[in-house]
mmCIF file of C-alpha atoms and ligand atoms in Angstrom:
data_model
loop_
_atom_site.group_PDB
_atom_site.id
_atom_site.type_symbol
_atom_site.label_atom_id
_atom_site.label_comp_id
_atom_site.label_asym_id
_atom_site.label_seq_id
_atom_site.Cartn_x
_atom_site.Cartn_y
_atom_site.Cartn_z
ATOM 1 C CA ASN P 23 2.380 -15.951 4.970
ATOM 2 C CA ASN P 24 -0.891 -15.649 7.288
ATOM 3 C CA VAL P 25 0.244 -12.764 9.123
ATOM 4 C CA LYS P 26 -1.610 -10.994 11.811
ATOM 5 C CA LYS P 27 -0.866 -7.446 13.528
ATOM 6 C CA TYR P 28 -2.973 -6.861 16.759
ATOM 7 C CA PHE P 29 -2.914 -3.986 18.696
ATOM 8 C CA PRO P 30 -3.697 -4.512 22.159
ATOM 9 C CA ILE P 31 -6.657 -2.311 24.326
ATOM 10 C CA HIS P 32 -5.340 -1.021 27.379
ATOM 11 C CA LYS P 33 -7.941 0.061 30.140
ATOM 12 C CA GLY P 34 -8.360 1.756 33.131
ATOM 13 C CA LEU P 35 -5.798 2.687 35.796
ATOM 14 C CA LEU P 36 -4.056 -0.737 35.838
ATOM 15 C CA ASN P 37 -4.188 -0.748 31.810
ATOM 16 C CA ARG P 38 -5.446 -4.107 31.309
ATOM 17 C CA VAL P 39 -5.308 -5.106 28.353
ATOM 18 C CA VAL P 40 -9.011 -5.685 27.311
ATOM 19 C CA GLY P 41 -9.055 -7.027 23.266
ATOM 20 C CA ASN P 42 -7.454 -6.286 20.304
ATOM 21 C CA VAL P 43 -7.160 -3.780 17.431
ATOM 22 C CA LYS P 44 -7.093 -6.708 14.431
ATOM 23 C CA ALA P 45 -5.468 -4.458 12.261
ATOM 24 C CA VAL P 46 -4.318 -7.340 10.193
ATOM 25 C CA ASP P 47 -5.898 -10.741 10.745
ATOM 26 C CA ASP P 48 -4.385 -13.656 8.870
ATOM 27 C CA VAL P 49 -3.197 -12.071 5.408
ATOM 28 C CA SER P 50 -0.977 -13.642 2.654
ATOM 29 C CA LEU P 51 0.374 -12.772 -0.275
ATOM 30 C CA THR P 52 2.836 -13.036 -2.998
ATOM 31 C CA ILE P 53 3.830 -10.224 -4.684
ATOM 32 C CA ARG P 54 5.921 -10.690 -7.903
ATOM 33 C CA GLU P 55 9.455 -9.302 -8.348
ATOM 34 C CA GLY P 56 9.221 -6.356 -10.842
ATOM 35 C CA GLU P 57 5.535 -6.328 -10.755
ATOM 36 C CA THR P 58 3.505 -3.710 -9.144
ATOM 37 C CA PHE P 59 1.072 -4.649 -6.448
ATOM 38 C CA GLY P 60 -1.856 -2.132 -5.809
ATOM 39 C CA LEU P 61 -3.186 -2.374 -2.392
ATOM 40 C CA VAL P 62 -6.728 -1.154 -1.399
ATOM 41 C CA GLY P 63 -8.997 -0.464 0.744
ATOM 42 C CA GLU P 64 -10.780 2.695 2.958
ATOM 43 C CA SER P 65 -9.007 3.989 5.664
ATOM 44 C CA GLY P 66 -8.348 1.662 8.890
ATOM 45 C CA CYS P 67 -8.736 -1.332 6.643
ATOM 46 C CA GLY P 68 -4.899 -2.663 7.642
ATOM 47 C CA LYS P 69 -2.970 -1.772 4.487
ATOM 48 C CA SER P 70 -0.614 0.379 6.087
ATOM 49 C CA THR P 71 -0.238 -1.627 8.723
ATOM 50 C CA LEU P 72 0.446 -4.491 6.270
ATOM 51 C CA GLY P 73 3.383 -2.238 4.272
ATOM 52 C CA ARG P 74 4.996 -1.450 7.627
ATOM 53 C CA VAL P 75 5.020 -5.198 8.627
ATOM 54 C CA ILE P 76 6.320 -6.750 5.460
ATOM 55 C CA LEU P 77 9.500 -3.798 6.009
ATOM 56 C CA ARG P 78 9.282 -4.971 9.555
ATOM 57 C CA LEU P 79 9.247 -1.657 10.694
ATOM 58 C CA GLN P 80 6.776 -3.116 12.795
ATOM 59 C CA SER P 81 7.033 -6.319 14.288
ATOM 60 C CA ALA P 82 4.280 -9.112 13.123
ATOM 61 C CA THR P 83 1.967 -10.635 15.797
ATOM 62 C CA GLU P 84 1.748 -13.763 14.039
ATOM 63 C CA GLY P 85 3.249 -14.643 10.219
ATOM 64 C CA SER P 86 6.274 -14.526 8.465
ATOM 65 C CA VAL P 87 7.202 -12.140 5.761
ATOM 66 C CA LYS P 88 10.496 -13.525 3.097
ATOM 67 C CA ILE P 89 11.831 -11.144 0.787
ATOM 68 C CA ASN P 90 13.594 -13.648 -1.581
ATOM 69 C CA GLY P 91 13.042 -16.443 -0.010
ATOM 70 C CA ARG P 92 14.942 -14.928 3.925
ATOM 71 C CA ASP P 93 12.717 -14.279 6.370
ATOM 72 C CA VAL P 94 12.966 -10.890 7.369
ATOM 73 C CA HIS P 95 11.162 -11.246 10.500
ATOM 74 C CA SER P 96 13.899 -13.364 11.730
ATOM 75 C CA LEU P 97 16.691 -11.476 10.493
ATOM 76 C CA SER P 98 19.171 -10.530 13.067
ATOM 77 C CA ASN P 99 19.341 -6.140 13.530
ATOM 78 C CA ARG P 100 22.884 -6.216 11.296
ATOM 79 C CA GLU P 101 21.346 -8.813 9.030
ATOM 80 C CA LEU P 102 18.237 -6.231 9.106
ATOM 81 C CA ASN P 103 20.209 -3.103 8.286
ATOM 82 C CA LYS P 104 22.060 -4.975 5.628
ATOM 83 C CA MET P 105 18.588 -5.475 4.127
ATOM 84 C CA ARG P 106 16.942 -1.965 4.414
ATOM 85 C CA GLU P 107 19.213 -0.634 2.027
ATOM 86 C CA GLU P 108 17.553 -3.092 -0.228
ATOM 87 C CA MET P 109 13.587 -2.362 0.687
ATOM 88 C CA GLN P 110 12.384 1.215 1.277
ATOM 89 C CA ILE P 111 9.263 3.496 2.071
ATOM 90 C CA ILE P 112 7.441 6.382 0.531
ATOM 91 C CA PHE P 113 5.165 7.955 2.668
ATOM 92 C CA GLN P 114 1.595 9.809 2.236
ATOM 93 C CA ASP P 115 2.595 13.363 3.920
ATOM 94 C CA PRO P 116 6.256 14.212 2.327
ATOM 95 C CA PHE P 117 5.894 17.169 4.538
ATOM 96 C CA GLY P 118 5.597 15.718 7.950
ATOM 97 C CA SER P 119 8.084 12.690 6.669
ATOM 98 C CA LEU P 120 10.747 15.423 5.733
ATOM 99 C CA ASN P 121 12.993 16.558 8.731
ATOM 100 C CA PRO P 122 11.889 20.413 8.545
ATOM 101 C CA ARG P 123 15.293 21.317 9.467
ATOM 102 C CA PHE P 124 17.268 19.438 7.050
ATOM 103 C CA LEU P 125 18.402 20.817 3.917
ATOM 104 C CA VAL P 126 16.675 18.771 1.153
ATOM 105 C CA LYS P 127 20.661 17.543 -0.070
ATOM 106 C CA ASP P 128 20.960 16.223 3.502
ATOM 107 C CA VAL P 129 17.470 14.940 3.525
ATOM 108 C CA ILE P 130 18.102 12.715 -0.128
ATOM 109 C CA GLY P 131 21.767 12.278 1.373
ATOM 110 C CA GLU P 132 20.777 10.731 5.054
ATOM 111 C CA PRO P 133 20.540 6.786 4.055
ATOM 112 C CA LEU P 134 24.041 7.075 2.029
ATOM 113 C CA LYS P 135 25.513 8.796 4.631
ATOM 114 C CA ILE P 136 24.219 5.587 7.280
ATOM 115 C CA HIS P 137 24.282 2.729 4.784
ATOM 116 C CA THR P 138 27.789 3.426 2.713
ATOM 117 C CA LYS P 139 31.395 4.712 3.576
ATOM 118 C CA MET P 140 30.591 7.680 0.352
ATOM 119 C CA SER P 141 32.816 10.694 1.130
ATOM 120 C CA ALA P 142 30.912 14.150 1.037
ATOM 121 C CA LYS P 143 31.496 14.947 -2.073
ATOM 122 C CA GLU P 144 30.261 11.425 -3.507
ATOM 123 C CA ILE P 145 27.494 12.371 -1.522
ATOM 124 C CA ASP P 146 27.068 15.308 -3.234
ATOM 125 C CA GLU P 147 27.355 14.344 -6.572
ATOM 126 C CA ARG P 148 24.737 11.417 -6.210
ATOM 127 C CA VAL P 149 22.332 13.775 -4.539
ATOM 128 C CA VAL P 150 22.989 15.761 -7.814
ATOM 129 C CA GLU P 151 22.286 12.567 -9.896
ATOM 130 C CA LEU P 152 19.329 11.326 -7.943
ATOM 131 C CA MET P 153 17.453 15.287 -8.000
ATOM 132 C CA LYS P 154 17.912 15.296 -12.041
ATOM 133 C CA LEU P 155 16.604 11.619 -12.193
ATOM 134 C CA VAL P 156 13.316 12.508 -10.270
ATOM 135 C CA GLY P 157 13.075 15.495 -12.290
ATOM 136 C CA LEU P 158 13.638 18.060 -9.236
ATOM 137 C CA ASP P 159 16.212 21.197 -9.788
ATOM 138 C CA PRO P 160 19.329 19.968 -8.399
ATOM 139 C CA THR P 161 20.847 24.021 -7.963
ATOM 140 C CA ARG P 162 18.273 23.926 -5.354
ATOM 141 C CA ARG P 163 19.210 20.971 -2.754
ATOM 142 C CA ASN P 164 20.623 24.093 -0.330
ATOM 143 C CA ARG P 165 17.205 24.947 0.295
ATOM 144 C CA TYR P 166 14.848 23.498 2.753
ATOM 145 C CA PRO P 167 11.831 21.168 2.205
ATOM 146 C CA HIS P 168 9.141 23.743 2.830
ATOM 147 C CA GLU P 169 10.684 25.464 -0.635
ATOM 148 C CA PHE P 170 9.458 23.212 -2.532
ATOM 149 C CA SER P 171 5.442 22.282 -3.963
ATOM 150 C CA GLY P 172 3.622 18.819 -2.620
ATOM 151 C CA GLY P 173 4.703 16.898 -5.485
ATOM 152 C CA GLN P 174 8.416 18.485 -5.642
ATOM 153 C CA ARG P 175 8.138 17.100 -1.905
ATOM 154 C CA GLN P 176 7.081 13.767 -2.812
ATOM 155 C CA ARG P 177 10.138 13.983 -5.332
ATOM 156 C CA ILE P 178 12.358 14.413 -2.796
ATOM 157 C CA GLY P 179 10.900 11.868 -0.733
ATOM 158 C CA ILE P 180 10.780 9.283 -4.022
ATOM 159 C CA ALA P 181 14.522 10.657 -4.484
ATOM 160 C CA ARG P 182 15.285 9.576 -1.297
ATOM 161 C CA ALA P 183 13.718 6.286 -1.054
ATOM 162 C CA ILE P 184 16.136 4.978 -4.341
ATOM 163 C CA ALA P 185 19.375 6.476 -2.940
ATOM 164 C CA LEU P 186 20.658 3.120 -2.105
ATOM 165 C CA LYS P 187 18.910 1.721 -5.146
ATOM 166 C CA PRO P 188 16.603 -1.031 -3.427
ATOM 167 C CA LYS P 189 14.815 -3.329 -5.097
ATOM 168 C CA PHE P 190 11.453 -3.314 -3.308
ATOM 169 C CA ILE P 191 9.564 -0.205 -2.839
ATOM 170 C CA VAL P 192 6.234 0.465 -0.438
ATOM 171 C CA ALA P 193 4.265 3.333 -1.476
ATOM 172 C CA ASP P 194 2.018 4.230 1.369
ATOM 173 C CA GLU P 195 -0.771 6.757 -0.196
ATOM 174 C CA ALA P 196 2.473 8.064 -1.858
ATOM 175 C CA VAL P 197 0.025 10.386 -4.504
ATOM 176 C CA SER P 198 -3.370 10.853 -2.309
ATOM 177 C CA ALA P 199 -2.519 14.365 -0.821
ATOM 178 C CA LEU P 200 -1.696 15.705 -4.261
ATOM 179 C CA ASP P 201 -3.582 17.528 -6.848
ATOM 180 C CA VAL P 202 -4.724 14.437 -9.220
ATOM 181 C CA SER P 203 -2.961 16.388 -12.326
ATOM 182 C CA VAL P 204 -0.042 16.202 -10.137
ATOM 183 C CA GLN P 205 -1.082 12.790 -8.965
ATOM 184 C CA SER P 206 -0.240 11.569 -12.582
ATOM 185 C CA GLN P 207 2.929 12.973 -13.097
ATOM 186 C CA VAL P 208 4.357 11.397 -9.700
ATOM 187 C CA ILE P 209 2.820 8.156 -11.016
ATOM 188 C CA ASN P 210 4.340 8.286 -14.080
ATOM 189 C CA LEU P 211 8.004 9.165 -12.679
ATOM 190 C CA LEU P 212 7.325 5.854 -10.330
ATOM 191 C CA MET P 213 6.606 3.997 -13.364
ATOM 192 C CA ARG P 214 9.634 5.179 -14.831
ATOM 193 C CA LEU P 215 11.983 4.455 -12.164
ATOM 194 C CA GLN P 216 10.624 0.931 -12.057
ATOM 195 C CA LYS P 217 11.493 0.445 -15.699
ATOM 196 C CA GLU P 218 15.066 2.168 -15.169
ATOM 197 C CA MET P 219 16.011 0.252 -11.891
ATOM 198 C CA GLY P 220 13.800 -3.192 -11.856
ATOM 199 C CA LEU P 221 11.996 -1.728 -8.974
ATOM 200 C CA THR P 222 9.148 -4.152 -7.401
ATOM 201 C CA PHE P 223 6.830 -2.161 -5.978
ATOM 202 C CA LEU P 224 4.038 -2.126 -3.100
ATOM 203 C CA PHE P 225 1.659 0.505 -4.092
ATOM 204 C CA ILE P 226 -1.118 1.538 -1.200
ATOM 205 C CA ALA P 227 -4.202 3.726 -1.821
ATOM 206 C CA HIS P 228 -7.609 3.950 -0.596
ATOM 207 C CA GLY P 229 -9.218 4.099 -4.060
ATOM 208 C CA LEU P 230 -8.953 2.110 -6.749
ATOM 209 C CA ASN P 231 -8.781 4.677 -9.533
ATOM 210 C CA VAL P 232 -5.443 5.657 -8.357
ATOM 211 C CA VAL P 233 -4.031 2.157 -8.556
ATOM 212 C CA ARG P 234 -5.282 0.849 -12.138
ATOM 213 C CA HIS P 235 -2.986 2.728 -13.989
ATOM 214 C CA ILE P 236 0.308 1.846 -12.042
ATOM 215 C CA SER P 237 -1.128 -1.882 -10.957
ATOM 216 C CA ASP P 238 -0.529 -5.450 -12.837
ATOM 217 C CA ARG P 239 -2.275 -7.000 -10.185
ATOM 218 C CA VAL P 240 -4.730 -5.500 -7.211
ATOM 219 C CA GLY P 241 -5.473 -6.633 -3.897
ATOM 220 C CA VAL P 242 -8.428 -5.225 -1.829
ATOM 221 C CA MET P 243 -8.659 -5.128 1.810
ATOM 222 C CA TYR P 244 -11.380 -4.993 3.989
ATOM 223 C CA LEU P 245 -11.113 -4.803 7.604
ATOM 224 C CA GLY P 246 -8.156 -6.590 8.305
ATOM 225 C CA LYS P 247 -8.923 -9.127 5.361
ATOM 226 C CA MET P 248 -7.611 -9.622 1.905
ATOM 227 C CA VAL P 249 -11.098 -10.108 0.214
ATOM 228 C CA GLU P 250 -9.869 -10.116 -3.485
ATOM 229 C CA VAL P 251 -6.481 -10.369 -5.851
ATOM 230 C CA GLY P 252 -6.809 -10.306 -9.611
ATOM 231 C CA GLU P 253 -4.875 -8.920 -12.513
ATOM 232 C CA THR P 254 -5.369 -5.332 -12.976
ATOM 233 C CA GLU P 255 -7.795 -5.177 -16.146
ATOM 234 C CA SER P 256 -9.766 -8.081 -15.133
ATOM 235 C CA LEU P 257 -10.373 -7.292 -11.437
ATOM 236 C CA TYR P 258 -11.724 -3.326 -13.087
ATOM 237 C CA ALA P 259 -13.959 -5.416 -15.899
ATOM 238 C CA SER P 260 -15.165 -8.135 -13.908
ATOM 239 C CA PRO P 261 -15.228 -7.445 -9.931
ATOM 240 C CA LEU P 262 -16.036 -10.176 -7.802
ATOM 241 C CA HIS P 263 -16.330 -9.070 -4.614
ATOM 242 C CA PRO P 264 -19.120 -6.825 -3.601
ATOM 243 C CA TYR P 265 -16.892 -4.707 -1.637
ATOM 244 C CA THR P 266 -14.611 -4.401 -4.826
ATOM 245 C CA ALA P 267 -17.848 -4.028 -6.632
ATOM 246 C CA ALA P 268 -19.130 -0.753 -4.436
ATOM 247 C CA LEU P 269 -15.193 0.641 -4.338
ATOM 248 C CA LEU P 270 -15.533 0.161 -8.527
ATOM 249 C CA SER P 271 -18.856 2.131 -8.276
ATOM 250 C CA ALA P 272 -17.519 4.792 -6.041
ATOM 251 C CA ILE P 273 -15.529 6.099 -9.580
ATOM 252 C CA PRO P 274 -17.297 8.529 -11.980
ATOM 253 C CA LYS P 275 -17.848 6.892 -14.674
ATOM 254 C CA PRO P 276 -15.728 6.913 -18.099
ATOM 255 C CA SER P 277 -18.463 7.122 -20.530
ATOM 256 C CA PRO P 278 -22.380 8.924 -19.559
ATOM 257 C CA THR P 279 -23.639 6.211 -22.013
ATOM 258 C CA LYS P 280 -21.939 3.432 -20.141
ATOM 259 C CA LYS P 281 -24.752 2.063 -17.542
ATOM 260 C CA ARG P 282 -22.940 0.768 -14.440
ATOM 261 C CA ASN P 283 -24.678 -1.549 -11.196
ATOM 262 C CA ARG P 284 -23.534 1.249 -8.400
ATOM 263 C CA ILE P 285 -23.492 -0.980 -4.985
ATOM 264 C CA VAL P 286 -23.743 2.462 -2.229
ATOM 265 C CA LEU P 287 -21.873 1.155 0.710
ATOM 266 C CA GLN P 288 -24.263 1.652 3.883
ATOM 267 C CA GLY P 289 -23.215 2.756 7.358
ATOM 268 C CA ASP P 290 -19.433 2.948 8.645
ATOM 269 C CA VAL P 291 -16.535 0.088 8.800
ATOM 270 C CA PRO P 292 -17.308 -1.916 12.098
ATOM 271 C CA SER P 293 -14.431 -1.724 14.563
ATOM 272 C CA PRO P 294 -11.708 -3.537 13.812
ATOM 273 C CA ALA P 295 -11.591 -4.045 17.543
ATOM 274 C CA ASN P 296 -14.818 -6.223 17.248
ATOM 275 C CA PRO P 297 -15.457 -7.337 13.768
ATOM 276 C CA PRO P 298 -18.736 -9.032 12.609
ATOM 277 C CA SER P 299 -19.053 -12.720 12.666
ATOM 278 C CA GLY P 300 -18.522 -14.558 9.130
ATOM 279 C CA CYS P 301 -17.354 -12.611 6.136
ATOM 280 C CA ARG P 302 -16.335 -9.291 7.703
ATOM 281 C CA PHE P 303 -18.500 -7.388 5.026
ATOM 282 C CA HIS P 304 -22.099 -8.953 5.904
ATOM 283 C CA THR P 305 -23.462 -6.129 7.609
ATOM 284 C CA ARG P 306 -22.822 -3.636 4.623
ATOM 285 C CA CYS P 307 -23.249 -6.716 1.740
ATOM 286 C CA PRO P 308 -26.627 -6.395 -0.375
ATOM 287 C CA PHE P 309 -25.982 -9.814 -1.346
ATOM 288 C CA ALA P 310 -25.791 -11.399 1.936
ATOM 289 C CA GLN P 311 -27.272 -14.328 2.693
ATOM 290 C CA GLU P 312 -27.830 -16.164 6.060
ATOM 291 C CA LYS P 313 -24.546 -18.774 5.660
ATOM 292 C CA CYS P 314 -22.719 -14.962 5.581
ATOM 293 C CA SER P 315 -23.126 -13.846 8.693
ATOM 294 C CA GLN P 316 -21.914 -18.180 9.844
ATOM 295 C CA VAL P 317 -18.779 -19.089 7.860
ATOM 296 C CA GLU P 318 -15.854 -17.052 7.421
ATOM 297 C CA PRO P 319 -15.161 -17.245 3.192
ATOM 298 C CA LYS P 320 -11.302 -18.324 2.529
ATOM 299 C CA LEU P 321 -9.907 -15.969 -0.423
ATOM 300 C CA GLU P 322 -9.582 -18.944 -3.466
ATOM 301 C CA GLU P 323 -8.966 -18.988 -6.673
ATOM 302 C CA VAL P 324 -12.344 -19.275 -8.413
ATOM 303 C CA LEU P 325 -11.326 -17.871 -12.003
ATOM 304 C CA PRO P 326 -7.617 -18.020 -13.404
ATOM 305 C CA GLY P 327 -5.649 -15.151 -11.964
ATOM 306 C CA ARG P 328 -8.248 -14.474 -9.565
ATOM 307 C CA GLU P 329 -8.913 -14.900 -6.182
ATOM 308 C CA VAL P 330 -11.850 -13.989 -3.779
ATOM 309 C CA ALA P 331 -13.032 -14.391 -0.032
ATOM 310 C CA CYS P 332 -16.816 -14.200 -0.451
ATOM 311 C CA HIS P 333 -19.754 -17.158 -0.760
ATOM 312 C CA PHE P 334 -21.222 -15.589 -3.382
ATOM 313 C CA PRO P 335 -18.631 -14.120 -5.874
ATOM 314 C CA ILE P 336 -20.680 -11.556 -8.679
ATOM 315 C CA GLY P 337 -20.963 -13.367 -11.896
ATOM 316 C CA VAL P 338 -19.606 -17.177 -10.786
ATOM 317 C CA GLU P 339 -22.097 -19.870 -11.269
ATOM 318 C CA GLY P 340 -24.375 -19.837 -8.018
ATOM 319 C CA GLY P 341 -22.573 -15.763 -6.957
ATOM 320 C CA SER P 342 -24.335 -12.625 -6.703
ATOM 321 C CA ASP P 343 -26.077 -10.872 -9.925
ATOM 322 C CA LEU P 344 -24.930 -7.481 -9.655
ATOM 323 C CA SER P 345 -28.450 -6.349 -12.162
ATOM 324 C CA LYS P 346 -30.449 -8.040 -9.535
ATOM 325 C CA LEU P 347 -29.736 -4.659 -7.253
ATOM 326 C CA GLN P 348 -31.919 -2.378 -9.163
HETATM 327 FE FE1 LIG S 430 -21.379 -10.771 0.985
HETATM 328 FE FE2 LIG S 430 -22.111 -13.199 1.826
HETATM 329 FE FE3 LIG S 430 -19.883 -12.426 -0.406
HETATM 330 FE FE4 LIG S 430 -19.520 -11.797 2.460
HETATM 331 S S1 LIG S 430 -19.733 -13.728 1.490
HETATM 332 S S2 LIG S 430 -19.261 -10.319 0.205
HETATM 333 S S3 LIG S 430 -21.591 -10.876 3.042
HETATM 334 S S4 LIG S 430 -22.045 -12.408 -0.426
HETATM 335 MG MG1 LIG S 431 -2.958 4.567 5.833
#
């Protein structure tokens, strides 16, 4: 609820704070139990920061995060440690996030060592079980992470993340570094585990194409703000926010006969230290009108199950018209 995460900018010999990078700027969002919520946006839009704040891997500047009714940011260290068993993160770069000097069995078994009283033998048995569950050969558990391929390393990261039978997992660009074919294998694995274990996912990626298959609902972030949230199929079929439409235009067309009005984004993302006034997207939006640079649009439900932060949502009465672009 109303989560903000600001990073102070320091300058000069005295290290004075001269401003803030508003990485996440007043974001509210609900993730339902058992669903996969896909979160997308260009790099630097605040999606990873939001994921980390939700898990309290980073503090929030303002706002609250509740998981099953409990405010994660006001837990004591002991309570937090207990709750950590229920919430896990899978990172983008499995090579970087896996300790290269640990054997794979130790990488996967580490959370069990820290959080449970299991014996070494019990941990080893559980590691074998986990490796089978994620499609790895358990006879290779005495090897090092670098002896595995990128897709296999991602599976090691997943085995580690599910070792404590968590309820909620943040997957931060978990498949972004992988080849497309390996990507879909890992996504299928995550979907199977979700079904079998009743997991809830926050699935972060920079492109809309990656999250489509796995997500029940999708949220789109731009410069620290949530600009659109909706049921996956309906959001892909008819994006309401011009930025969502632009991200969709970047995906190759499914069939050459199907015409799609393209929005090609001009220029770079402005600095989150000094975001544009009003709607932050107005400097790049082909539909911007005078009001857009003056008044900040709030995220509102304009159609059932569809929220958007835009004064002139696409396809809504009085809103923007994609077909007028060309
Ligand atoms: Fe574009 Fe205006 Fe909507 Fe912002 S509020 S996305 S500038 S139309
Ligand atoms: Mg990121």
